[in-house]
mmCIF file of C-alpha atoms in Angstrom:
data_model
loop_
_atom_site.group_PDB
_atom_site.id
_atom_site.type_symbol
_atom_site.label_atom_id
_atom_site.label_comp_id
_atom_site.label_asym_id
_atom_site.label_seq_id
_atom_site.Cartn_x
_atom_site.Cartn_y
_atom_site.Cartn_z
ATOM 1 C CA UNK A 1 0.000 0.000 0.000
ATOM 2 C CA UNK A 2 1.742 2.780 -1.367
ATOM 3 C CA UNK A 3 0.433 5.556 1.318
ATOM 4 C CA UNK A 4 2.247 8.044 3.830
ATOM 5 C CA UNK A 5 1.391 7.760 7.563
ATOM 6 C CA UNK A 6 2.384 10.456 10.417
ATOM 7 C CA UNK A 7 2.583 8.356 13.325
ATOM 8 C CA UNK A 8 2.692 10.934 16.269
ATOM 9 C CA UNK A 9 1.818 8.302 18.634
ATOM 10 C CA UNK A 10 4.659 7.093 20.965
ATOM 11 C CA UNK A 11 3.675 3.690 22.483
ATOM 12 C CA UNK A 12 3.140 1.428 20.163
ATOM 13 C CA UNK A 13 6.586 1.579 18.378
ATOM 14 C CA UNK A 14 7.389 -2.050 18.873
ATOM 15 C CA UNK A 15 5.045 -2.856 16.392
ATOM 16 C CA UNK A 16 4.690 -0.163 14.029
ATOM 17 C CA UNK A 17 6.305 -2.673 11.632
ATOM 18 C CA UNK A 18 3.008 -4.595 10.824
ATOM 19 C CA UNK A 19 2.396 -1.315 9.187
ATOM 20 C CA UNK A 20 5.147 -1.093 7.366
ATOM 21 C CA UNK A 21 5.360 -4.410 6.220
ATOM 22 C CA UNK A 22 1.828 -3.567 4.757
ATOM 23 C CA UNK A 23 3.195 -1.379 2.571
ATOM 24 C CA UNK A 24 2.925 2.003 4.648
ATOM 25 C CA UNK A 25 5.700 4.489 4.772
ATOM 26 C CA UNK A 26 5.660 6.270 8.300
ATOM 27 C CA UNK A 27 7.242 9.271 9.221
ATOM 28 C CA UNK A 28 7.689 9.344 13.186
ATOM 29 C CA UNK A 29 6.810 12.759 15.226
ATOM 30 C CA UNK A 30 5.924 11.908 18.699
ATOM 31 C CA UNK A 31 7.260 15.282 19.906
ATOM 32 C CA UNK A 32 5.648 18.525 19.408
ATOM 33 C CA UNK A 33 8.691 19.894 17.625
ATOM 34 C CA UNK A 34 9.357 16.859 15.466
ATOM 35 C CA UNK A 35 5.948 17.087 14.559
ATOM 36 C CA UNK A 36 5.579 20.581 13.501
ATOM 37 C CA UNK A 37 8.406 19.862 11.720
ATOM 38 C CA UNK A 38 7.179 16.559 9.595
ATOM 39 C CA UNK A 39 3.874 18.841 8.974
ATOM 40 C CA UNK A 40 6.222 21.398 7.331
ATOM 41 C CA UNK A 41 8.454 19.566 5.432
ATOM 42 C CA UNK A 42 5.965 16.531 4.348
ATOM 43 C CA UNK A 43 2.486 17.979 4.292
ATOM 44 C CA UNK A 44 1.720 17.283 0.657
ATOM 45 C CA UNK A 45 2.693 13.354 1.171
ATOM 46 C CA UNK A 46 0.960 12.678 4.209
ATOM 47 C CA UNK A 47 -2.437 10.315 3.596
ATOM 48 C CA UNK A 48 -2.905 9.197 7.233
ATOM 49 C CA UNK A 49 -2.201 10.493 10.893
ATOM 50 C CA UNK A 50 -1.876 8.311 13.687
ATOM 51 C CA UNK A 51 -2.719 9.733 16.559
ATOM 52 C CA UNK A 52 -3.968 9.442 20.775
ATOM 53 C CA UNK A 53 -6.620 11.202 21.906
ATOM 54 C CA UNK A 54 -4.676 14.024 23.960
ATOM 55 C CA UNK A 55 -2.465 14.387 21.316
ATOM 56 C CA UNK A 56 -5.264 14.817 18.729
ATOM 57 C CA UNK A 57 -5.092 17.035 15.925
ATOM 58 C CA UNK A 58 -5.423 20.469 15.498
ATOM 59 C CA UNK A 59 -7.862 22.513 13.126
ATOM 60 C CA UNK A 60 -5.255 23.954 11.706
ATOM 61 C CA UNK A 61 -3.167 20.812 10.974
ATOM 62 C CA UNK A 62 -5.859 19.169 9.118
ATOM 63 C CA UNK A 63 -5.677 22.220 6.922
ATOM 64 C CA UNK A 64 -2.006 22.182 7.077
ATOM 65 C CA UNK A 65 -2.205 18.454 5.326
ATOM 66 C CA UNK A 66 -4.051 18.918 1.768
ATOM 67 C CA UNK A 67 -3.637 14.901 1.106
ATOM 68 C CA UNK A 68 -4.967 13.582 4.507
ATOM 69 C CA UNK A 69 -8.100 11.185 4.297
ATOM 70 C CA UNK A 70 -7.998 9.463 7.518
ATOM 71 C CA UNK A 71 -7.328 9.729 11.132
ATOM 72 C CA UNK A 72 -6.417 6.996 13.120
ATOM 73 C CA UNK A 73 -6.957 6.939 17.381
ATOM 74 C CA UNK A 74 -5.387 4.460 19.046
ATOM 75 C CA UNK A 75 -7.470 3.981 22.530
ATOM 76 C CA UNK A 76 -11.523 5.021 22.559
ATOM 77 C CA UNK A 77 -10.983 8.635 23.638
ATOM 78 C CA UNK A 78 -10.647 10.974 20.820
ATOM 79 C CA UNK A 79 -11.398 14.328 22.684
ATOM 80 C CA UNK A 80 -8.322 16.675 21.118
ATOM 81 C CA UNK A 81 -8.844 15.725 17.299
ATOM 82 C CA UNK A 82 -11.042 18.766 15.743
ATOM 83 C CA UNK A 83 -13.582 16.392 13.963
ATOM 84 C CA UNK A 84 -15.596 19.321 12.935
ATOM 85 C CA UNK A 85 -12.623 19.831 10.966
ATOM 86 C CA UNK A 86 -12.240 16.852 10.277
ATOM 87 C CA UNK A 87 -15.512 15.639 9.001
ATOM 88 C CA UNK A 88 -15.910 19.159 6.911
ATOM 89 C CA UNK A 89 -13.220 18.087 4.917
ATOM 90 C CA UNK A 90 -14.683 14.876 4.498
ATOM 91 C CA UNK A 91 -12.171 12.894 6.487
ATOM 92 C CA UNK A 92 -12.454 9.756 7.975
ATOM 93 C CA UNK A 93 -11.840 9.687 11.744
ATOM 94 C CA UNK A 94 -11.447 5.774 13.664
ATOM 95 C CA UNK A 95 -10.397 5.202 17.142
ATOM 96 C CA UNK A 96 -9.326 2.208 18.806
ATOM 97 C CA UNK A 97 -12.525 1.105 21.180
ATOM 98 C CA UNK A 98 -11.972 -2.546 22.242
ATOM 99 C CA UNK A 99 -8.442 -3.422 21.646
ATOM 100 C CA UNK A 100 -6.872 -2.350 24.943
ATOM 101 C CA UNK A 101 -10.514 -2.839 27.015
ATOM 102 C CA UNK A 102 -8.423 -6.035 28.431
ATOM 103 C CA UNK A 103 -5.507 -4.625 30.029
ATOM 104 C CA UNK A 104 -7.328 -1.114 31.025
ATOM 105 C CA UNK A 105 -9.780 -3.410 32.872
ATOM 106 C CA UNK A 106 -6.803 -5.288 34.490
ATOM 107 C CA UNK A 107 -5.124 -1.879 35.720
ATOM 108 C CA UNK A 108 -8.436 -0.665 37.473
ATOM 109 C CA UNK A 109 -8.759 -3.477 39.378
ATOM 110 C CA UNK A 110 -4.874 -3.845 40.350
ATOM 111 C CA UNK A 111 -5.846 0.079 41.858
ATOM 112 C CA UNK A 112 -9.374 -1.142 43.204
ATOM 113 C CA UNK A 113 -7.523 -3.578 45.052
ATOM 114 C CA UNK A 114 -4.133 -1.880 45.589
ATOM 115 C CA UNK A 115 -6.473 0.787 47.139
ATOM 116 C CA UNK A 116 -8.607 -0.944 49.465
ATOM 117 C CA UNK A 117 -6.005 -2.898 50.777
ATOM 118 C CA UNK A 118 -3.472 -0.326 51.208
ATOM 119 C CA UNK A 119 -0.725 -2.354 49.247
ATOM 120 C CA UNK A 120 1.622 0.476 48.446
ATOM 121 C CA UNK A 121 1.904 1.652 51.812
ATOM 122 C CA UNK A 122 2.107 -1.869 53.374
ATOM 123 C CA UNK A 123 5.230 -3.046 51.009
ATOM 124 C CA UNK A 124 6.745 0.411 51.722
ATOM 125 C CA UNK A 125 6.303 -0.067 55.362
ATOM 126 C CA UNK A 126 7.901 -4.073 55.196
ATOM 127 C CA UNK A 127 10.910 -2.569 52.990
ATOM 128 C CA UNK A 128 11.541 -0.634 55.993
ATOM 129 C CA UNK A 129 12.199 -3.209 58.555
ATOM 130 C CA UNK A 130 8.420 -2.613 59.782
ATOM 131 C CA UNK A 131 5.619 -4.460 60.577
ATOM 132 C CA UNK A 132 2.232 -2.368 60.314
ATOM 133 C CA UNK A 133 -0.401 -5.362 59.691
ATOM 134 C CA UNK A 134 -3.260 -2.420 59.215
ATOM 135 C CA UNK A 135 -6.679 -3.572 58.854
ATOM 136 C CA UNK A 136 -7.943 -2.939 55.227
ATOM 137 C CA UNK A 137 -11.699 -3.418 53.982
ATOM 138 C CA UNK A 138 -12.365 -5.879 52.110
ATOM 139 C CA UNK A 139 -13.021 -5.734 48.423
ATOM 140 C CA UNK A 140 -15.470 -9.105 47.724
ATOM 141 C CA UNK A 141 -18.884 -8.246 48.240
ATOM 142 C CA UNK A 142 -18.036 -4.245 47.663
ATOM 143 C CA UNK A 143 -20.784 -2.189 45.194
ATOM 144 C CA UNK A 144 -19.282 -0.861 42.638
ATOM 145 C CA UNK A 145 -20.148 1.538 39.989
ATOM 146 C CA UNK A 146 -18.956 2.472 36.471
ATOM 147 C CA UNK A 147 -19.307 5.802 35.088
ATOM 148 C CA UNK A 148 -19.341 4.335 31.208
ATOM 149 C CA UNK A 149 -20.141 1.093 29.744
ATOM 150 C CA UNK A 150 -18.535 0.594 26.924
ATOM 151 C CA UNK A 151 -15.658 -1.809 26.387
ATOM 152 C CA UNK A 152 -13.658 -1.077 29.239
ATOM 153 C CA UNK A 153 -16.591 -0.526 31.825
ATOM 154 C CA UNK A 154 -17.748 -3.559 31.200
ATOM 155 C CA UNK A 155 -14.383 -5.665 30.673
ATOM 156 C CA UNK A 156 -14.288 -3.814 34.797
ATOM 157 C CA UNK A 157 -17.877 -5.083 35.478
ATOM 158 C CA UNK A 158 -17.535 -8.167 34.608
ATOM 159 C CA UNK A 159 -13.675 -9.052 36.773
ATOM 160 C CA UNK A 160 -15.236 -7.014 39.794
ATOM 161 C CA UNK A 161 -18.785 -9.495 39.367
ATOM 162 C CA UNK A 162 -17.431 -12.487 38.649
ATOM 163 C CA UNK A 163 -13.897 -12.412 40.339
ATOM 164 C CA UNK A 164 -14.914 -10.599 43.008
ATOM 165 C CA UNK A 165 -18.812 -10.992 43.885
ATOM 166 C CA UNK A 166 -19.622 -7.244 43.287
ATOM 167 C CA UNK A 167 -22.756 -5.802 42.667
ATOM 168 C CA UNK A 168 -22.470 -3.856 39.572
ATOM 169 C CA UNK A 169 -24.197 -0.615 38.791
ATOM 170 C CA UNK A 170 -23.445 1.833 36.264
ATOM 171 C CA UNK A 171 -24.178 5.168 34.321
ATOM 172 C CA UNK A 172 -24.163 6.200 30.734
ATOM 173 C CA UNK A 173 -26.639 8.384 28.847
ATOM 174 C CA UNK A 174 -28.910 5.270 28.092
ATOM 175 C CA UNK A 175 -29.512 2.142 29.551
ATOM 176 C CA UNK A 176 -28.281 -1.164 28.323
ATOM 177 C CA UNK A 177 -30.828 -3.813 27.563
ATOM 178 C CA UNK A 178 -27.791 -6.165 26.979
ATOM 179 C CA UNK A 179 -26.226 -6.354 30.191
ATOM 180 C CA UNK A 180 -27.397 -7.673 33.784
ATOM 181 C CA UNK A 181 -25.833 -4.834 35.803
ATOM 182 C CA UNK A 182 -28.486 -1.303 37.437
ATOM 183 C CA UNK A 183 -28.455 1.881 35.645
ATOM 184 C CA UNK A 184 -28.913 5.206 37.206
ATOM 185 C CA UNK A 185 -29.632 8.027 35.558
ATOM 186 C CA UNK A 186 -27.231 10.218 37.032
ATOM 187 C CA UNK A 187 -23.260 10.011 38.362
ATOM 188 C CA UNK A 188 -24.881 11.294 41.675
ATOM 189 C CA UNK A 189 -27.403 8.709 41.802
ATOM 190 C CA UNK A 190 -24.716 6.171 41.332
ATOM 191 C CA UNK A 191 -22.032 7.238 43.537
ATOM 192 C CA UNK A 192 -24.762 8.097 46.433
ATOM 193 C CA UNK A 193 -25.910 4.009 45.782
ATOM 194 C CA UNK A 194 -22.086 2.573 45.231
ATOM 195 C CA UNK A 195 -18.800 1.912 47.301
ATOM 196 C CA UNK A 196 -16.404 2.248 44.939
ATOM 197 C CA UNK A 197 -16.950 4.777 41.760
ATOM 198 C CA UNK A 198 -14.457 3.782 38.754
ATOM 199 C CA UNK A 199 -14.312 6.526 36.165
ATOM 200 C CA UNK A 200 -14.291 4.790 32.044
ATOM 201 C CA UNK A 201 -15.911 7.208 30.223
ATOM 202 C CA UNK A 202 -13.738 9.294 27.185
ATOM 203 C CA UNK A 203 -12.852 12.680 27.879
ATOM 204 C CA UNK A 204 -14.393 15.871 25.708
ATOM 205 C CA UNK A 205 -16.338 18.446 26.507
ATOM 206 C CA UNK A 206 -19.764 16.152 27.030
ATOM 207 C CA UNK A 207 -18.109 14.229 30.214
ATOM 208 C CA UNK A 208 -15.589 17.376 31.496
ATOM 209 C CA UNK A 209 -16.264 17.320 35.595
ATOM 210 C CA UNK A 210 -18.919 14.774 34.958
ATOM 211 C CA UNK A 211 -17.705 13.419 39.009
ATOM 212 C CA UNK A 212 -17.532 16.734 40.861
ATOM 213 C CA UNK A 213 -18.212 17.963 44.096
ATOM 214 C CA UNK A 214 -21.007 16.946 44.730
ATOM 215 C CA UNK A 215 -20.723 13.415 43.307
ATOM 216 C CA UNK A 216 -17.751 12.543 45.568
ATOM 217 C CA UNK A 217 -20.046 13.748 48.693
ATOM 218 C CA UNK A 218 -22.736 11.478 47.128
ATOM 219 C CA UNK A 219 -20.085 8.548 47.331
ATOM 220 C CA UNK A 220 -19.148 9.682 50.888
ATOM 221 C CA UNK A 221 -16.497 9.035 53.420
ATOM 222 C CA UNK A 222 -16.421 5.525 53.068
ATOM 223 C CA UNK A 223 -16.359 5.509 49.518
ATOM 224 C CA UNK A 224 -13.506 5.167 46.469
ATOM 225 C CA UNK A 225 -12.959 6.471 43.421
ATOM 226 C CA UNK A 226 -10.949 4.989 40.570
ATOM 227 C CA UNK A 227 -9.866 6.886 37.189
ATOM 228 C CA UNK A 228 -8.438 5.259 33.983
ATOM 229 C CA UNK A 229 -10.223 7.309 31.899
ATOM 230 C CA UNK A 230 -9.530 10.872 31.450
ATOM 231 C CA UNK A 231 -8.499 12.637 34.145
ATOM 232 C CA UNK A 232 -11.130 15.982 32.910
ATOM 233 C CA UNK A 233 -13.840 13.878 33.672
ATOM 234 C CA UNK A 234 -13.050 14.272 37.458
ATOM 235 C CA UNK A 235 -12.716 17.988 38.710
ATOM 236 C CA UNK A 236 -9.796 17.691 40.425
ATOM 237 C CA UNK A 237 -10.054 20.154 42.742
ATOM 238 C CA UNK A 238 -13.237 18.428 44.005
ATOM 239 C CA UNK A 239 -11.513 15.735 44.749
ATOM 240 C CA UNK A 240 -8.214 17.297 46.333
ATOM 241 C CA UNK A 241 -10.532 18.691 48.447
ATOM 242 C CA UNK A 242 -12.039 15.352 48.849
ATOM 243 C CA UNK A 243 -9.303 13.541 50.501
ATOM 244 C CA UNK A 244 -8.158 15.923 52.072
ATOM 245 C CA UNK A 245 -11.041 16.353 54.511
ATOM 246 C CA UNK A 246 -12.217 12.802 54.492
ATOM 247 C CA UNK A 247 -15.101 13.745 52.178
ATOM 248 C CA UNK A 248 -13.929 10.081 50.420
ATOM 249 C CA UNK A 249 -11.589 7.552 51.953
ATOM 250 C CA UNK A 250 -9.348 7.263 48.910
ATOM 251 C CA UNK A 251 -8.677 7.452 45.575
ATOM 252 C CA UNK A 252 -6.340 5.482 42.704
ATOM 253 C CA UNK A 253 -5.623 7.442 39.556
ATOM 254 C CA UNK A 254 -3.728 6.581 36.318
ATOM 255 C CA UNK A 255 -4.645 9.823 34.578
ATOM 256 C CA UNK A 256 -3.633 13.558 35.332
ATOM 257 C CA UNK A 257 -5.002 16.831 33.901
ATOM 258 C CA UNK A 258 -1.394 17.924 32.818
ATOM 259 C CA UNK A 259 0.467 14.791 32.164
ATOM 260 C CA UNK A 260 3.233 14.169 32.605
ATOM 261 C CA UNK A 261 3.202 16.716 35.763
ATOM 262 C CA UNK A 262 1.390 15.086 38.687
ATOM 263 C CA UNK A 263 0.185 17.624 41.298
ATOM 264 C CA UNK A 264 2.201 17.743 44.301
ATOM 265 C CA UNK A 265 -1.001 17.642 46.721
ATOM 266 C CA UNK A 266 -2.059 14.501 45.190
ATOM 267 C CA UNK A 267 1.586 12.850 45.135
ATOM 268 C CA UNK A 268 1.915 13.576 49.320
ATOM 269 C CA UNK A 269 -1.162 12.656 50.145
ATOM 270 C CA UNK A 270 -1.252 9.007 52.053
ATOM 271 C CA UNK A 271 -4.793 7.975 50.476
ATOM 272 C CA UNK A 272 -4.078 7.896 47.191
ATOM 273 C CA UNK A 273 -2.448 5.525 44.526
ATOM 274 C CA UNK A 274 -1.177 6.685 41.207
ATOM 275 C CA UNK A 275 0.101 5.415 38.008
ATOM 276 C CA UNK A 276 1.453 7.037 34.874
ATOM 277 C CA UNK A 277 -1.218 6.463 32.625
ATOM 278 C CA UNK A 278 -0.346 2.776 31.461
ATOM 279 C CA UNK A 279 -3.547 1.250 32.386
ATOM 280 C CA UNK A 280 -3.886 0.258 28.219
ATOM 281 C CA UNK A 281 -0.061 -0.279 28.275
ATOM 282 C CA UNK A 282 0.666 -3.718 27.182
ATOM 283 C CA UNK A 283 2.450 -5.570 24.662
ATOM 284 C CA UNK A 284 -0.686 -7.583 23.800
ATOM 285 C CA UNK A 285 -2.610 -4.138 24.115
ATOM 286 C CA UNK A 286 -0.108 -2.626 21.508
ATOM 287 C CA UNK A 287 -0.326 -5.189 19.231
ATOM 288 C CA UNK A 288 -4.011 -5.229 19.235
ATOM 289 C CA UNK A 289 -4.187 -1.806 18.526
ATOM 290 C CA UNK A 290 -1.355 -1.574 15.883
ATOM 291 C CA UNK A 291 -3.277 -4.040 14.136
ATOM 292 C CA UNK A 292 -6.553 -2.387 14.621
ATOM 293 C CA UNK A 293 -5.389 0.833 12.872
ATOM 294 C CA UNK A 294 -4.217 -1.778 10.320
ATOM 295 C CA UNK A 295 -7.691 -2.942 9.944
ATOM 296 C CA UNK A 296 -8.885 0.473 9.412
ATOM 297 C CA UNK A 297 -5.804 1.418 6.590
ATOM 298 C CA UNK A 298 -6.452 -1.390 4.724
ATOM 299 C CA UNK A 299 -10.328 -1.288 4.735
ATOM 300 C CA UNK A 300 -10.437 2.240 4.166
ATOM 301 C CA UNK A 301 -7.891 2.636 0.844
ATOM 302 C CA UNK A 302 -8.919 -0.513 -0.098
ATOM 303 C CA UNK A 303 -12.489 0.291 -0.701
ATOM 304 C CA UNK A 304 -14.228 -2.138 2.028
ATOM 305 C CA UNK A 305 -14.986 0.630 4.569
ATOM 306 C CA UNK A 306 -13.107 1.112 7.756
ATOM 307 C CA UNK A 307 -14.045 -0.796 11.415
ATOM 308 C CA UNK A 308 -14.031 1.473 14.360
ATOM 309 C CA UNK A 309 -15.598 4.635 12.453
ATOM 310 C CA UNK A 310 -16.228 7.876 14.644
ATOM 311 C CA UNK A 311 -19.363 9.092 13.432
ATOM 312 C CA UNK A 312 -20.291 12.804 13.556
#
């Protein structure tokens, strides 16, 4: 396939070569100046972008590429690609939703359980030479609640009701006639019913502070909150504010509002566990979506119609 992809992404290198051995010339940018530069010197070549959805792509790079007829997300979220721009110029736009659901699922329940059980502070403590054996709640029985069902909420509902004997409840804009797990109608009515609130929604404008102030008072003192989604869907704030006066008993975070800088109120504070946004971070997870964006190329120039469309 004799077509030019800008790969901006910068965590799936390892096997980027299933695209080239398709056919695909890439030209790797995943730094801003990098790619300001491939957009300058390469703009007329370019058929593809490869992109994540906080590195998106600008308004004014889609009119900076005359050539470009598709956009390629790897992950669901898709929140900083300008698909009004996009879709005026009659370009395709795909994202990834599904191919990572597996590990992103694993990594919220390593936190759910991390958290509850105060693992990072108990092996820091045994390191030490100490022997704290703090009592922890349990997690079996818990209820939990997922703001989101799509592939990773319910890749989460289904390891926290089947592994763990959880009763699963859940929010999205519609119920699910599909699935055997409560809907409410509201993130307040769900955190006010739930023990433990895990954010997987995507990130944009429609879910920004979606769990704010008064959702984490809804979920209480003895409640939880987990976020592998996007970390605007959480005012942040709130929920500094949160732990800090025992509004909720803890929270476990893989995302940040201005990765890679973690806030320093978060990072000292003993009720919280944090990750650097590597819940979809896994070889299998990389080589899912690597060949998921192949699925899309190959579909899409070759005439059968792409997979994972965004639709406007």
């Amino acid at each position: 396939m004799n077509k030019t992809v800008l790969v901006l992404v910068e965590t799936v290198d390892d096997y980027l070569p299933l695209l080239e051995q398709a056919g695909y010339r890439l030209i790797r940018a995943p730094s801003p100046q990098m790619r300001a530069d491939a957009i300058a010197r390469h703009a007329g070549e370019i058929d593809a972008v490869l992109t994540r959805g906080p590195l998106g792509l600008t308004a004014a790079e889609i009119e900076a590429l005359p050539g470009l007829q598709i956009i390629c997300v790897i992950g669901a979220g898709y929140e900083q690609v300008d698909l009004a721009a996009a879709f005026a110029r009659g370009i395709t736009v795909t994202n990834g939703a599904g191919a990572n659901a597996g590990p992103v699922a694993d990594h919220a329940m390593a936190l759910l359980l991390a958290l509850l059980r105060d693992i990072p502070r108990a092996d820091a403590s045994t390191r030490r030479g100490e022997w704290n054996r703090v009592i922890s709640p349990s997690v079996s029985g818990k209820r939990l609640g997922v703001i989101g069902l799509g592939a990773v909420g319910q890749a989460i509902a289904r390891r926290a009701s089947l592994g763990f004997d959880m009763s699963v409840s859940y929010h999205s804009r519609t119920p699910r006639a599909d699935v055997p797990y409560t809907w409410y109608d509201s993130p307040l009515h769900l955190a006010d019913a739930v023990d433990v609130l895990v954010v997987a929604t995507p990130g944009g404008a429609g879910t920004r502070h979606l769990v704010d102030g008064a959702v984490l008072e809804a979920l209480g003192a003895e409640g939880y909150l987990v976020n592998i989604a996007r970390a605007s869907v959480v005012d942040t704030s709130a929920l500094v504010l949160a732990l800090q006066n025992g509004g909720i008993a803890g929270a476990a975070l893989d995302v940040f509002d201005d990765e890679p800088l973690v806030p320093e109120v978060l990072r000292g504070l003993g009720n919280t566990v944090l990750t650097p946004h590597v819940a979809g971070q896994s070889p299998e997870a990389a080589r899912d979506t690597v060949a998921l964006v192949l699925r899309n190329l190959q579909g899409f120039f070759g005439g059968g119609g792409v997979v994972t469309p965004v639709l406007g």
